[in-house]
Amino acid sequence: MRALVWHGKEDIRCDTVTDPELEQPRDAIVKVTSCAICGSDLHLFHNFIPAMLPGDIMGHEMMGEVVEVGSEAKHKLKVGDRVVVPFTIICGECDQCKRGNFSVCQTTNRKKQLADKVFGHATAGLFGYTHLTGGYPGGQAEYLRVPFADATHIKVPDGIPDEKVLFLGDIFPTGWQAAVQCDIQPTDTVAIWGCGPVGQMAIRSAVLLGAKQVIAIDHLPERLDMAEAGGAITINFDEESVVERLNELTGGLGPEKCIDAIGMEAHVSPSMPDTVYDRAKQMLGAESDRPHVLREMIYVCRPAGVISIPGVYGGLVDKVPMGQLMNKGLTIRTGQTHVNRWTDDLLHRIEEGQIDPSFVITHTVSLDEGPEMYKVFRDKQDSCIKVVLKP
Amino acid sequence: MTYSISNIARSKGDPKVLHSGPSSLGAADRMARALGWFSIGLGVTELIAARRITRALGMEGKEALVRAYGIRELGHGIVSLSSDKHLGLWSRVAGDGLDIATLMTAMRHDNPKRDNVGIALAAVLGVTLLDIIGAQGATARHSRPRGRPSSYRGRTGFPQGVQAARGAAKDFKVPPDMRAAPALAAVSDRAPQERARPH
């Protein structure tokens, strides 16, 4: 089969690889009909999370049709079922899964020893996301082996186009969880840094959850356009001070809820000297992440407010103002998304017509064009916001 | 070869590479990578063999300067190998200018190693040409083209419109483990005495 394979830093290739096989009784094989490039794939593209190996298949946002089912998954899946595959692999049985904390499933990370050493305690296995999370082959491929498939799937009815439900596997529940963990009240201002795909979903989620005002921060005109279309007030950080504008929009008090939909690769600009400092340290290997957004959120957030972080951080950050964080009594909520915790509800909202996540797709191409689209997406060329690949 | 080593970390049923296809790395990226490693190599050489370099060029006494240039080359190399490769390559072009200016000072008639300086100068000019080609290529490949970006003003994501969407999910119950601390949770539904309870 064909698959997008990581060969090294900025080197993704569309390779011919062997087909996946059932390994365990709970496995299933899915023929991928649609998959997407996620913003967090770019961290791997840049090799900022150094646990990829040449030959690893990329991709953690995919859906398709079940073509083979292991003996112990047959009570939940059958050949022909249409499924979205969540990026978190879950057993559904461990203590964390029973609590709904699916992204920290205690069972599915098959590289547990490595992850225990790096994270202290292992988190769930993830598709196509380094050997720290199991080294599972990803879904930017024609076929995908889904481990623990009886739990790791979201069944979707026929008749809804792939584009409407594909993002149930990652960015939609990720934006949703980011907003949910803000515990949005009708009086709240929610500020969202980053108008990439997760930021766009967080904007829509905050609007649906009834925030008084949603403010979106970015500097790319097309992304700000899309944010505004979704009901957000926008701030272009190239043109105005984020802190001053946020204070102006909140009567000088700051937003109650702040969402970081950027993560470890904040935009670098001489007008934000800390970003240049972070980039220099990152190049020298003295810091893995660029936490400009985190610093700005802590500074501008209203005291006793909530900071929600769906953006991926990979390792060590520098100069995080703990004094401001502590004295202002801020709450930080973060984590990979507990996808299956939200998907029944979100699928229902899609079916009801409350939201159509396909609005975010700007490019649909074949799998062969995937390597070039990584570059286009990374360089924000051609007004690219979200790429869907058709194997 | 690389795959056979990394395949050790894979399980039996995981797909393995059979044939490699086209890469996301373009010619400009590969050139940047080559020039980046060249910078690192040159930088290390300038650092550890400064005395031999100055002797060969008739520039005795300038060892500290050569070592400083070595550190500069390492900087060029690190940036050229990063995803900001165009910056690294343009910084190499600037560095080439500095190298040429420095070598020109050694082109004195009384310098017995003048021929060596001439060869070094020719080499630097050749590398400068490569650096300019590489920098232009990387800039062109990775820049956002100027001009008007696409407009996504119609992409609300809400089939029934933004106004209908505002608060449409108010029926959603935030799970107890994701509630905000009471200080910013809704206070309007609490009794006044509870809101102002003294410590």
Coordinates of C-alpha atoms in Angstrom, one line a residue:
Chain A
M1 CA 0.0 0.0 0.0
R2 CA 1.0 3.7 -0.2
A3 CA 1.6 5.7 2.9
L4 CA 3.2 9.0 4.0
V5 CA 6.4 8.0 5.8
W6 CA 8.7 10.0 8.0
H7 CA 12.3 9.8 6.8
G8 CA 13.9 12.6 8.8
K9 CA 13.5 16.3 9.6
E10 CA 11.2 17.9 6.9
D11 CA 11.5 14.7 4.9
I12 CA 8.1 13.0 4.4
R13 CA 7.7 10.7 1.4
C14 CA 4.9 8.9 -0.2
D15 CA 6.3 5.3 0.0
T16 CA 5.1 1.9 -0.9
V17 CA 5.0 -0.2 2.3
T18 CA 3.8 -3.6 3.3
D19 CA 0.1 -3.9 4.2
P20 CA -0.7 -3.9 7.9
E21 CA -1.8 -7.2 9.5
L22 CA -4.0 -8.1 12.4
E23 CA -1.7 -8.8 15.3
Q24 CA -4.0 -9.1 18.3
P25 CA -7.6 -10.4 18.7
R26 CA -8.9 -6.9 19.5
D27 CA -7.4 -5.4 16.3
A28 CA -9.2 -4.4 13.1
I29 CA -8.0 -3.2 9.7
V30 CA -9.5 -0.1 8.3
K31 CA -9.4 0.9 4.6
V32 CA -8.8 4.6 4.9
T33 CA -11.2 6.8 2.8
S34 CA -10.1 10.2 4.2
C35 CA -7.3 11.4 6.4
A36 CA -5.9 14.8 7.3
I37 CA -2.7 16.6 8.1
C38 CA -2.9 18.0 11.6
G39 CA -1.0 21.0 12.9
S40 CA 0.7 18.7 15.4
D41 CA 2.1 16.7 12.6
L42 CA 4.3 19.7 11.9
H43 CA 6.0 19.2 15.2
L44 CA 7.1 15.8 13.9
F45 CA 7.9 17.3 10.5
H46 CA 10.3 19.6 12.2
N47 CA 11.6 16.8 14.5
F48 CA 10.8 18.9 17.6
I49 CA 9.6 15.8 19.3
P50 CA 12.6 13.6 18.8
A51 CA 11.2 10.1 19.1
M52 CA 10.4 9.4 15.4
L53 CA 12.3 6.8 13.5
P54 CA 12.8 6.6 9.7
G55 CA 10.1 4.5 8.3
D56 CA 7.4 5.6 10.7
I57 CA 4.0 6.2 9.0
M58 CA 2.5 9.7 9.8
G59 CA -1.1 10.6 10.5
H60 CA -3.6 10.6 13.4
E61 CA -6.8 12.0 11.9
M62 CA -8.5 9.4 9.7
M63 CA -11.6 7.5 8.9
G64 CA -12.6 4.6 6.6
E65 CA -14.3 1.3 6.3
V66 CA -13.6 -1.8 8.4
V67 CA -12.2 -4.6 6.2
E68 CA -11.0 -7.1 8.7
V69 CA -11.8 -7.7 12.3
G70 CA -10.0 -9.7 15.0
S71 CA -11.9 -12.3 17.0
E72 CA -12.3 -10.2 20.1
A73 CA -13.5 -7.1 18.4
K74 CA -16.3 -8.8 16.5
H75 CA -18.9 -8.0 19.2
K76 CA -18.4 -4.3 18.4
L77 CA -17.3 -4.1 14.8
K78 CA -18.1 -5.9 11.6
V79 CA -16.7 -5.7 8.1
G80 CA -18.2 -2.8 6.2
D81 CA -18.7 -0.6 9.3
R82 CA -17.9 3.0 8.6
V83 CA -15.7 4.4 11.4
V84 CA -13.7 7.5 12.4
V85 CA -10.6 6.5 14.2
P86 CA -9.8 8.6 17.2
F87 CA -6.1 9.6 17.5
T88 CA -5.9 8.2 21.0
I89 CA -5.8 4.4 21.3
I90 CA -7.9 3.3 24.2
C91 CA -8.6 0.0 26.0
G92 CA -11.9 1.2 27.6
E93 CA -11.2 -1.0 30.6
C94 CA -8.4 0.5 32.7
D95 CA -9.0 2.9 35.6
Q96 CA -8.3 6.0 33.5
C97 CA -10.5 4.9 30.6
K98 CA -13.3 4.2 33.1
R99 CA -13.0 7.8 34.4
G100 CA -13.1 9.1 30.8
N101 CA -9.5 10.1 30.8
F102 CA -8.9 8.3 27.6
S103 CA -5.8 10.1 26.5
V104 CA -4.0 8.7 29.5
C105 CA -5.2 5.1 29.0
Q106 CA -2.9 2.9 31.1
T107 CA -2.9 -0.1 28.7
T108 CA -2.4 0.9 25.1
N109 CA 1.1 2.5 25.0
R110 CA 3.3 -0.4 23.8
K111 CA 6.5 1.5 24.5
K112 CA 5.5 2.0 28.2
Q113 CA 9.0 1.6 29.5
L114 CA 10.3 4.4 27.3
A115 CA 7.3 6.7 28.1
D116 CA 7.6 6.0 31.8
K117 CA 11.2 7.2 31.7
V118 CA 10.4 10.3 29.8
F119 CA 7.0 11.3 31.2
G120 CA 7.3 9.7 34.6
H121 CA 4.2 7.6 33.8
A122 CA 3.2 6.5 30.3
T123 CA 0.2 8.0 28.5
A124 CA -2.1 6.4 25.9
G125 CA -0.8 5.0 22.7
L126 CA -1.4 7.4 19.8
F127 CA -1.4 6.8 16.0
G128 CA 1.6 8.1 14.1
Y129 CA 2.9 10.2 16.9
T130 CA 6.4 9.0 17.9
H131 CA 7.7 6.0 19.9
L132 CA 6.9 7.8 23.1
T133 CA 3.3 7.1 22.5
G134 CA 3.7 3.6 21.2
G135 CA 5.2 4.0 17.8
Y136 CA 2.0 2.9 16.2
P137 CA 1.8 3.4 12.4
G138 CA -0.4 6.3 11.5
G139 CA -3.4 6.7 9.2
Q140 CA -2.0 8.8 6.3
A141 CA -2.1 5.5 4.4
E142 CA -4.4 3.3 2.4
Y143 CA -4.9 0.9 5.3
L144 CA -4.5 1.2 9.0
R145 CA -4.3 -1.4 11.7
V146 CA -6.4 -0.2 14.7
P147 CA -5.3 -1.8 17.9
F148 CA -8.0 -2.2 20.6
A149 CA -10.4 -1.6 17.8
D150 CA -13.4 -2.7 19.8
A151 CA -13.0 0.5 21.9
T152 CA -10.9 2.7 19.6
H153 CA -13.5 3.7 17.0
I154 CA -16.4 6.0 16.5
K155 CA -19.1 4.5 14.3
V156 CA -20.6 7.0 11.9
P157 CA -23.8 6.5 9.9
D158 CA -23.8 6.2 6.1
G159 CA -25.1 9.3 4.3
I160 CA -22.9 11.9 6.0
P161 CA -19.9 12.9 3.9
D162 CA -16.5 12.0 5.2
E163 CA -15.7 15.7 5.4
K164 CA -18.4 16.4 8.0
V165 CA -17.3 13.7 10.4
L166 CA -13.6 13.1 9.7
F167 CA -12.5 15.7 12.3
L168 CA -14.3 13.8 15.1
G169 CA -11.1 11.9 15.3
D170 CA -9.0 14.9 16.5
I171 CA -9.4 18.6 15.9
F172 CA -13.2 18.9 16.6
P173 CA -13.1 17.2 20.0
T174 CA -9.8 18.9 20.7
G175 CA -11.3 22.4 20.2
W176 CA -14.4 21.3 22.1
Q177 CA -12.4 19.9 25.1
A178 CA -10.4 23.1 25.1
A179 CA -13.6 25.1 25.5
V180 CA -15.3 22.7 27.8
Q181 CA -12.4 22.7 30.3
C182 CA -12.8 26.5 30.4
D183 CA -16.3 25.9 32.0
I184 CA -17.6 28.8 29.9
Q185 CA -20.2 31.0 31.6
P186 CA -22.6 33.4 29.7
T187 CA -20.6 36.3 31.1
D188 CA -17.2 35.1 29.9
T189 CA -14.8 36.4 27.4
V190 CA -12.8 33.6 25.9
A191 CA -9.6 34.6 24.1
I192 CA -8.1 32.0 21.7
W193 CA -4.6 32.2 20.5
G194 CA -4.1 30.7 17.1
C195 CA -6.6 30.4 14.3
G196 CA -5.3 27.2 12.8
P197 CA -7.7 24.2 12.6
V198 CA -7.8 23.6 16.4
G199 CA -8.2 27.3 17.1
Q200 CA -11.1 27.4 14.6
M201 CA -12.8 24.5 16.3
A202 CA -12.3 26.1 19.7
I203 CA -13.8 29.3 18.5
R204 CA -17.0 27.5 17.2
S205 CA -17.1 25.4 20.4
A206 CA -16.9 28.5 22.6
V207 CA -19.7 30.2 20.6
L208 CA -21.9 27.1 20.9
L209 CA -21.2 26.9 24.6
G210 CA -22.5 30.4 25.0
A211 CA -19.5 32.7 25.7
K212 CA -20.4 36.4 25.9
Q213 CA -17.6 37.2 23.5
V214 CA -14.9 35.1 21.7
I215 CA -11.7 36.8 20.7
A216 CA -9.3 35.1 18.2
I217 CA -5.7 36.1 17.9
D218 CA -3.5 35.4 14.8
H219 CA -1.7 37.3 12.1
L220 CA -2.7 35.5 8.9
P221 CA -5.5 37.4 7.1
E222 CA -7.2 34.3 5.8
R223 CA -7.3 32.6 9.2
L224 CA -8.6 35.8 10.9
D225 CA -11.3 35.9 8.1
M226 CA -12.4 32.4 9.0
A227 CA -12.4 33.2 12.7
E228 CA -14.5 36.2 12.2
A229 CA -16.9 34.2 10.1
G230 CA -17.3 31.9 13.0
G231 CA -18.4 34.7 15.3
A232 CA -15.1 35.8 16.8
I233 CA -13.7 39.3 17.3
T234 CA -10.2 39.2 15.8
I235 CA -6.8 40.6 16.8
N236 CA -4.0 40.7 14.3
F237 CA -0.9 40.7 16.4
D238 CA 1.2 42.2 13.6
E239 CA -1.0 45.3 13.7
E240 CA -1.9 45.8 17.4
S241 CA -0.9 44.9 20.9
V242 CA -2.7 41.7 22.0
V243 CA -2.5 42.7 25.7
E244 CA -3.8 46.2 25.1
R245 CA -6.6 45.1 22.8
L246 CA -7.7 42.3 25.1
N247 CA -7.8 44.7 28.1
E248 CA -9.8 47.2 26.0
L249 CA -12.3 44.5 25.0
T250 CA -12.8 43.4 28.6
G251 CA -13.0 46.7 30.4
G252 CA -9.4 46.5 31.5
L253 CA -10.0 43.2 33.4
G254 CA -8.6 40.7 31.0
P255 CA -10.4 37.6 29.6
E256 CA -11.7 35.1 32.1
K257 CA -10.8 32.2 29.9
C258 CA -7.7 31.8 27.6
I259 CA -7.1 29.0 25.1
D260 CA -3.7 28.2 23.7
A261 CA -4.3 26.6 20.3
I262 CA -0.7 27.2 19.3
G263 CA 1.6 25.1 21.5
M264 CA 5.3 24.6 21.1
E265 CA 5.8 26.5 17.8
A266 CA 4.7 30.1 18.5
H267 CA 5.3 32.5 15.6
V268 CA 8.8 34.1 15.8
S269 CA 9.0 37.9 15.2
P270 CA 11.5 40.6 16.2
S271 CA 8.6 42.6 17.5
M272 CA 8.2 39.9 20.2
P273 CA 11.8 39.5 21.5
D274 CA 11.0 36.5 23.6
T275 CA 10.1 34.5 20.5
V276 CA 13.6 35.3 19.0
Y277 CA 15.2 34.2 22.3
D278 CA 13.1 31.0 22.3
R279 CA 14.0 30.2 18.6
A280 CA 17.7 30.7 19.2
K281 CA 17.6 28.4 22.3
Q282 CA 15.5 25.9 20.3
M283 CA 18.1 25.8 17.5
L284 CA 20.8 25.1 20.0
G285 CA 18.8 22.4 21.6
A286 CA 18.7 24.3 24.9
E287 CA 14.8 24.5 24.9
S288 CA 12.4 22.3 23.0
D289 CA 9.3 24.6 22.9
R290 CA 8.6 28.2 22.2
P291 CA 6.1 29.2 24.9
H292 CA 5.3 32.9 24.0
V293 CA 1.6 32.3 24.0
L294 CA 1.7 30.7 27.4
R295 CA 3.6 33.7 28.8
E296 CA 1.1 36.2 27.2
M297 CA -1.9 34.2 28.4
I298 CA -0.6 34.1 32.0
Y299 CA 0.0 37.9 31.8
V300 CA -3.3 39.0 30.4
C301 CA -5.7 36.4 31.9
R302 CA -8.0 37.8 34.5
P303 CA -7.0 36.8 38.1
A304 CA -8.7 33.5 39.1
G305 CA -9.2 32.7 35.4
V306 CA -8.7 29.6 33.5
I307 CA -5.9 28.8 31.0
S308 CA -6.8 25.9 28.7
I309 CA -4.0 24.4 26.6
P310 CA -4.9 22.1 23.7
G311 CA -1.8 23.1 21.8
V312 CA 0.9 20.5 21.9
Y313 CA 4.0 21.0 24.0
G314 CA 6.8 18.5 23.6
G315 CA 9.3 19.0 26.4
L316 CA 11.0 21.9 28.2
V317 CA 9.9 25.5 28.3
D318 CA 11.9 28.5 29.6
K319 CA 10.9 31.7 31.3
V320 CA 7.3 30.8 32.2
P321 CA 6.2 33.4 34.7
M322 CA 5.3 31.2 37.7
G323 CA 5.0 34.3 39.9
Q324 CA 2.2 35.8 37.8
L325 CA 0.5 32.4 37.5
M326 CA 0.6 31.7 41.3
N327 CA -0.3 35.2 42.5
K328 CA -3.2 35.5 40.1
G329 CA -4.5 32.1 41.1
L330 CA -4.9 30.9 37.6
T331 CA -6.1 27.4 36.8
I332 CA -4.3 25.5 34.0
R333 CA -6.0 22.7 32.2
T334 CA -4.3 20.8 29.5
G335 CA -3.8 17.3 28.1
Q336 CA -4.3 15.4 24.9
T337 CA -7.9 15.1 24.0
H338 CA -10.1 12.4 25.6
V339 CA -11.7 12.0 22.1
N340 CA -14.3 9.3 22.8
R341 CA -15.6 11.2 25.8
W342 CA -17.1 13.8 23.6
T343 CA -17.8 12.2 20.2
D344 CA -21.3 10.9 20.8
D345 CA -22.5 14.3 21.7
L346 CA -20.5 16.0 18.9
L347 CA -21.7 13.6 16.2
H348 CA -25.3 14.3 17.4
R349 CA -24.6 18.1 17.0
I350 CA -23.3 17.5 13.5
E351 CA -26.4 15.4 12.6
E352 CA -28.6 18.1 14.1
G353 CA -27.0 20.8 11.9
Q354 CA -25.6 22.8 14.8
I355 CA -22.2 22.7 13.3
D356 CA -20.5 21.5 10.1
P357 CA -16.8 21.0 10.7
S358 CA -16.0 20.7 7.0
F359 CA -15.9 24.5 6.9
V360 CA -12.2 24.3 7.8
I361 CA -11.0 22.3 4.8
T362 CA -9.1 24.4 2.3
H363 CA -7.3 21.7 0.3
T364 CA -8.3 18.2 -0.7
V365 CA -5.6 16.2 -2.5
S366 CA -4.5 12.7 -3.2
L367 CA -2.1 10.9 -0.9
D368 CA 0.7 11.2 -3.5
E369 CA 0.5 14.9 -3.1
G370 CA 0.9 14.6 0.7
P371 CA 4.6 15.4 0.9
E372 CA 4.3 18.6 -1.0
M373 CA 1.2 19.6 1.1
Y374 CA 3.2 19.2 4.3
K375 CA 5.4 22.0 2.9
V376 CA 2.4 24.1 1.7
F377 CA 0.7 23.8 5.1
R378 CA 3.9 24.5 7.1
D379 CA 4.7 27.6 5.1
K380 CA 1.1 28.8 5.1
Q381 CA 1.1 29.0 1.4
D382 CA -1.9 29.1 -0.9
S383 CA -4.1 30.3 2.1
C384 CA -3.8 26.7 3.4
I385 CA -5.6 26.0 6.7
K386 CA -6.6 22.3 6.6
V387 CA -5.5 19.6 4.2
V388 CA -7.6 16.4 3.6
L389 CA -5.9 13.5 1.8
K390 CA -7.7 10.9 -0.2
P391 CA -5.7 7.7 -0.3
Chain B
M1 CA 19.8 0.4 5.9
T2 CA 18.2 3.0 8.2
Y3 CA 14.9 1.2 7.9
S4 CA 16.4 -2.2 8.8
I5 CA 17.8 -0.6 12.0
S6 CA 14.6 1.3 12.9
N7 CA 12.4 -1.8 12.0
I8 CA 13.8 -3.3 15.2
A9 CA 11.5 -0.9 17.1
R10 CA 8.5 -2.1 15.1
S11 CA 6.2 -5.0 15.7
K12 CA 5.7 -7.9 13.2
G13 CA 2.5 -6.6 11.8
D14 CA 3.6 -3.0 11.3
P15 CA 4.1 -1.9 7.7
K16 CA 7.7 -1.7 6.5
V17 CA 9.0 0.5 3.6
L18 CA 9.4 -1.4 0.3
H19 CA 10.0 1.5 -2.1
S20 CA 10.6 5.2 -1.4
G21 CA 8.6 7.9 -3.2
P22 CA 9.0 11.6 -3.8
S23 CA 10.0 13.7 -0.8
S24 CA 8.8 16.9 0.8
L25 CA 12.4 18.1 0.6
G26 CA 13.0 20.1 -2.5
A27 CA 16.4 20.8 -4.3
A28 CA 16.7 24.1 -2.4
D29 CA 16.2 22.3 0.9
R30 CA 18.9 19.7 0.1
M31 CA 21.2 22.5 -1.0
A32 CA 20.6 24.3 2.3
R33 CA 21.3 21.2 4.2
A34 CA 24.6 20.6 2.3
L35 CA 25.7 24.2 2.9
G36 CA 24.7 24.0 6.5
W37 CA 26.9 21.0 7.1
F38 CA 29.7 22.7 5.1
S39 CA 29.4 25.7 7.5
I40 CA 29.6 23.4 10.5
G41 CA 32.7 21.6 9.0
L42 CA 34.4 24.9 8.2
G43 CA 33.5 26.4 11.6
V44 CA 35.1 23.4 13.4
T45 CA 38.2 23.6 11.2
E46 CA 38.6 27.3 11.9
L47 CA 38.3 26.7 15.6
I48 CA 40.8 23.8 15.8
A49 CA 43.2 24.8 13.1
A50 CA 43.3 28.6 13.3
R51 CA 47.1 28.7 13.5
R52 CA 47.6 26.5 10.3
I53 CA 45.1 28.6 8.4
T54 CA 46.7 31.9 9.3
R55 CA 50.2 30.5 8.5
A56 CA 48.9 29.3 5.1
L57 CA 47.5 32.7 4.3
G58 CA 50.3 34.8 5.7
M59 CA 48.0 36.2 8.3
E60 CA 50.0 35.3 11.5
G61 CA 48.6 36.9 14.6
K62 CA 45.0 36.8 13.4
E63 CA 44.2 33.4 15.0
A64 CA 41.6 34.9 17.4
L65 CA 39.8 36.4 14.4
V66 CA 39.8 33.1 12.5
R67 CA 38.4 31.4 15.6
A68 CA 35.7 34.1 15.9
Y69 CA 34.8 33.4 12.3
G70 CA 34.7 29.7 13.2
I71 CA 32.1 30.4 15.8
R72 CA 30.2 32.6 13.3
E73 CA 30.3 29.7 10.8
L74 CA 28.8 27.3 13.4
G75 CA 26.0 29.8 13.9
H76 CA 25.4 30.0 10.1
G77 CA 25.3 26.2 10.0
I78 CA 22.9 25.7 12.8
V79 CA 20.4 28.2 11.3
S80 CA 20.8 26.8 7.8
L81 CA 20.0 23.3 9.1
S82 CA 16.9 24.6 10.9
S83 CA 13.5 25.2 9.4
D84 CA 14.5 28.8 9.1
K85 CA 17.1 27.8 6.5
H86 CA 16.7 30.9 4.3
L87 CA 17.8 33.0 7.2
G88 CA 20.8 30.8 7.7
L89 CA 21.8 31.0 4.0
W90 CA 21.4 34.7 3.8
S91 CA 23.5 35.0 6.9
R92 CA 26.1 32.9 5.1
V93 CA 26.0 35.3 2.2
A94 CA 26.7 38.2 4.7
G95 CA 29.5 36.1 6.2
D96 CA 31.0 35.5 2.8
G97 CA 31.2 39.3 2.4
L98 CA 33.1 39.5 5.6
D99 CA 35.4 36.7 4.6
I100 CA 36.1 38.3 1.2
A101 CA 36.9 41.7 2.9
T102 CA 39.2 40.0 5.4
L103 CA 41.1 38.0 2.6
M104 CA 41.4 41.2 0.6
T105 CA 43.5 42.7 3.4
A106 CA 45.9 39.8 3.0
M107 CA 46.4 40.4 -0.8
R108 CA 49.3 42.7 -0.1
H109 CA 52.3 42.5 -2.5
D110 CA 54.6 41.9 0.5
N111 CA 52.6 38.8 1.6
P112 CA 54.7 35.7 0.6
K113 CA 51.5 33.6 0.7
R114 CA 49.6 35.9 -1.7
D115 CA 49.0 33.0 -4.1
N116 CA 47.3 31.0 -1.3
V117 CA 45.1 34.0 -0.5
G118 CA 44.2 34.2 -4.2
I119 CA 43.1 30.6 -4.2
A120 CA 41.1 31.1 -0.9
L121 CA 39.5 34.2 -2.4
A122 CA 38.4 32.3 -5.5
A123 CA 37.0 29.5 -3.3
V124 CA 35.0 31.9 -1.2
L125 CA 33.7 33.6 -4.3
G126 CA 32.5 30.3 -5.6
V127 CA 30.9 29.4 -2.3
T128 CA 29.3 32.8 -2.2
L129 CA 27.7 32.1 -5.6
L130 CA 26.3 28.8 -4.2
D131 CA 25.1 30.6 -1.1
I132 CA 23.2 33.2 -3.1
I133 CA 21.6 30.5 -5.3
G134 CA 20.7 28.5 -2.2
A135 CA 19.3 31.5 -0.3
Q136 CA 17.2 32.6 -3.3
G137 CA 15.9 29.1 -3.8
A138 CA 15.0 28.5 -0.2
T139 CA 13.4 31.9 0.1
A140 CA 11.3 31.3 -3.0
R141 CA 10.3 27.8 -2.0
H142 CA 9.2 28.7 1.5
S143 CA 7.8 32.2 1.3
R144 CA 4.2 33.1 1.3
P145 CA 3.5 34.6 -2.1
R146 CA 2.6 38.3 -2.0
G147 CA -0.9 39.2 -3.0
R148 CA -4.4 38.8 -1.7
P149 CA -5.0 35.6 0.3
S150 CA -8.2 33.6 -0.2
S151 CA -11.2 35.0 1.6
Y152 CA -13.0 32.6 4.0
R153 CA -15.5 35.1 5.2
G154 CA -18.4 32.8 4.2
R155 CA -17.1 29.8 6.2
T156 CA -19.0 30.1 9.4
G157 CA -19.2 26.4 10.2
F158 CA -22.7 26.9 11.4
P159 CA -25.3 25.8 8.9
Q160 CA -28.0 27.8 10.7
G161 CA -25.9 30.9 11.0
V162 CA -23.8 32.4 13.8
Q163 CA -26.6 34.0 15.7
A164 CA -28.5 30.7 15.9
A165 CA -25.3 29.0 17.0
R166 CA -24.6 31.3 20.0
G167 CA -25.3 29.3 23.1
A168 CA -26.9 26.4 21.0
A169 CA -24.9 23.9 23.2
K170 CA -26.0 25.4 26.5
D171 CA -27.7 22.1 27.1
F172 CA -24.2 20.6 27.5
K173 CA -23.3 19.7 31.1
V174 CA -19.7 20.4 31.8
P175 CA -18.3 17.3 33.7
P176 CA -17.5 18.0 37.3
D177 CA -13.8 17.3 36.8
M178 CA -13.7 20.2 34.2
R179 CA -15.5 22.8 36.2
A180 CA -13.7 26.1 36.9
A181 CA -12.7 27.1 40.4
P182 CA -15.6 28.8 42.1
A183 CA -14.0 32.2 41.9
L184 CA -14.9 32.4 38.2
A185 CA -17.7 29.9 38.0
A186 CA -21.2 31.4 37.8
V187 CA -22.1 33.0 41.1
S188 CA -25.5 34.3 40.2
D189 CA -27.3 31.1 41.2
R190 CA -25.8 31.1 44.7
A191 CA -27.3 32.6 47.8
P192 CA -25.8 36.1 48.7
Q193 CA -24.6 34.8 52.0
E194 CA -22.7 32.0 50.3
R195 CA -21.2 34.5 47.8
A196 CA -19.9 36.7 50.7
R197 CA -19.2 34.0 53.3
P198 CA -16.4 35.2 55.6
H199 CA -13.4 33.0 56.2

